[in-house]
Amino acid sequence: MNNAKIDYVKRWQGCVSVVEVAKAYFPGYTRSDRAVKQFRLKIKNSPKMLNEMQEEEYDPLGKFLTPAQMEIIIRHWKLPGNINHLAEQ
């Protein structure tokens, strides 16, 4: 993992905003509410992932994600492809 990726992953330690994570995984959306909608829909449509998230007290309407929930997301989806660009912001 290069330094840009490490820096960005460090930003995701602790509770992080659903908006920030959704925009990272769905960069094609210019509106953050659309990115969040797609983020939540993708989790909802992934039964195994949804079950794991619910075991970690995932709230589909919540504004933040815990470190345990982020670990699940990264395990299922890997790091977002645009992480180098995001880490530089």
Short mmCIF file of C-alpha atoms in Angstrom, two decimals:
data_model
loop_
_atom_site.label_atom_id
_atom_site.label_comp_id
_atom_site.label_asym_id
_atom_site.label_seq_id
_atom_site.Cartn_x
_atom_site.Cartn_y
_atom_site.Cartn_z
CA MET A 1 0.00 0.00 0.00
CA ASN A 2 1.49 3.34 -0.97
CA ASN A 3 1.65 6.39 1.31
CA ALA A 4 -1.46 8.02 -0.20
CA LYS A 5 -3.51 4.90 0.55
CA ILE A 6 -2.12 4.64 4.07
CA ASP A 7 -2.94 8.31 4.76
CA TYR A 8 -6.49 7.88 3.52
CA VAL A 9 -7.06 4.69 5.50
CA LYS A 10 -5.87 6.55 8.60
CA ARG A 11 -8.59 9.15 7.95
CA TRP A 12 -11.09 6.29 8.21
CA GLN A 13 -10.04 5.29 11.70
CA GLY A 14 -12.73 5.96 14.25
CA CYS A 15 -16.31 6.67 13.19
CA VAL A 16 -16.54 8.09 9.69
CA SER A 17 -19.23 9.85 7.73
CA VAL A 18 -21.41 7.72 5.48
CA VAL A 19 -21.28 10.58 2.97
CA GLU A 20 -17.47 10.50 2.78
CA VAL A 21 -17.40 6.72 2.35
CA ALA A 22 -20.25 6.70 -0.18
CA LYS A 23 -18.56 9.38 -2.29
CA ALA A 24 -15.34 7.35 -2.26
CA TYR A 25 -17.08 4.18 -3.46
CA PHE A 26 -19.43 5.94 -5.89
CA PRO A 27 -17.36 8.80 -7.33
CA GLY A 28 -19.49 9.03 -10.46
CA TYR A 29 -22.26 10.76 -8.57
CA THR A 30 -21.97 14.53 -8.33
CA ARG A 31 -24.62 14.71 -5.60
CA SER A 32 -23.63 13.16 -2.30
CA ASP A 33 -27.22 12.11 -1.53
CA ARG A 34 -27.23 9.96 -4.69
CA ALA A 35 -23.92 8.36 -3.73
CA VAL A 36 -25.30 7.59 -0.26
CA LYS A 37 -28.45 6.09 -1.78
CA GLN A 38 -26.39 3.78 -4.01
CA PHE A 39 -24.09 2.90 -1.10
CA ARG A 40 -27.02 1.87 1.09
CA LEU A 41 -28.73 0.03 -1.77
CA LYS A 42 -25.60 -1.98 -2.53
CA ILE A 43 -25.34 -3.04 1.13
CA LYS A 44 -29.05 -3.89 1.23
CA ASN A 45 -28.71 -6.03 -1.91
CA SER A 46 -25.74 -7.97 -0.48
CA PRO A 47 -27.38 -10.31 2.09
CA LYS A 48 -24.15 -11.68 3.58
CA MET A 49 -22.66 -8.22 3.93
CA LEU A 50 -25.90 -6.78 5.32
CA ASN A 51 -26.05 -9.54 7.93
CA GLU A 52 -22.46 -8.84 9.01
CA MET A 53 -23.17 -5.12 9.14
CA GLN A 54 -26.30 -5.66 11.24
CA GLU A 55 -24.29 -7.78 13.67
CA GLU A 56 -22.15 -4.65 14.14
CA GLU A 57 -25.27 -2.51 14.77
CA TYR A 58 -25.43 -0.99 11.28
CA ASP A 59 -28.20 1.59 10.96
CA PRO A 60 -29.27 1.99 7.31
CA LEU A 61 -30.26 5.58 8.07
CA GLY A 62 -27.26 6.38 10.28
CA LYS A 63 -24.83 9.15 9.42
CA PHE A 64 -21.67 7.42 10.64
CA LEU A 65 -19.94 4.06 10.32
CA THR A 66 -17.95 2.39 13.07
CA PRO A 67 -14.46 0.95 12.54
CA ALA A 68 -15.95 -2.58 12.63
CA GLN A 69 -18.43 -1.64 9.89
CA MET A 70 -15.64 -0.09 7.81
CA GLU A 71 -13.65 -3.28 8.15
CA ILE A 72 -16.60 -5.24 6.73
CA ILE A 73 -17.01 -2.80 3.85
CA ILE A 74 -13.33 -2.91 2.93
CA ARG A 75 -13.26 -6.71 3.22
CA HIS A 76 -16.24 -7.06 0.86
CA TRP A 77 -15.54 -4.19 -1.56
CA LYS A 78 -11.78 -3.62 -1.13
CA LEU A 79 -10.53 -0.03 -0.96
CA PRO A 80 -12.16 2.34 -3.46
CA GLY A 81 -10.34 2.62 -6.78
CA ASN A 82 -9.98 6.38 -6.52
CA ILE A 83 -8.29 6.29 -3.13
CA ASN A 84 -5.06 7.95 -4.36
CA HIS A 85 -7.01 10.98 -5.58
CA LEU A 86 -9.03 11.17 -2.36
CA ALA A 87 -5.98 10.88 -0.11
CA GLU A 88 -4.48 13.96 -1.74
CA GLN A 89 -7.49 16.14 -0.87
#
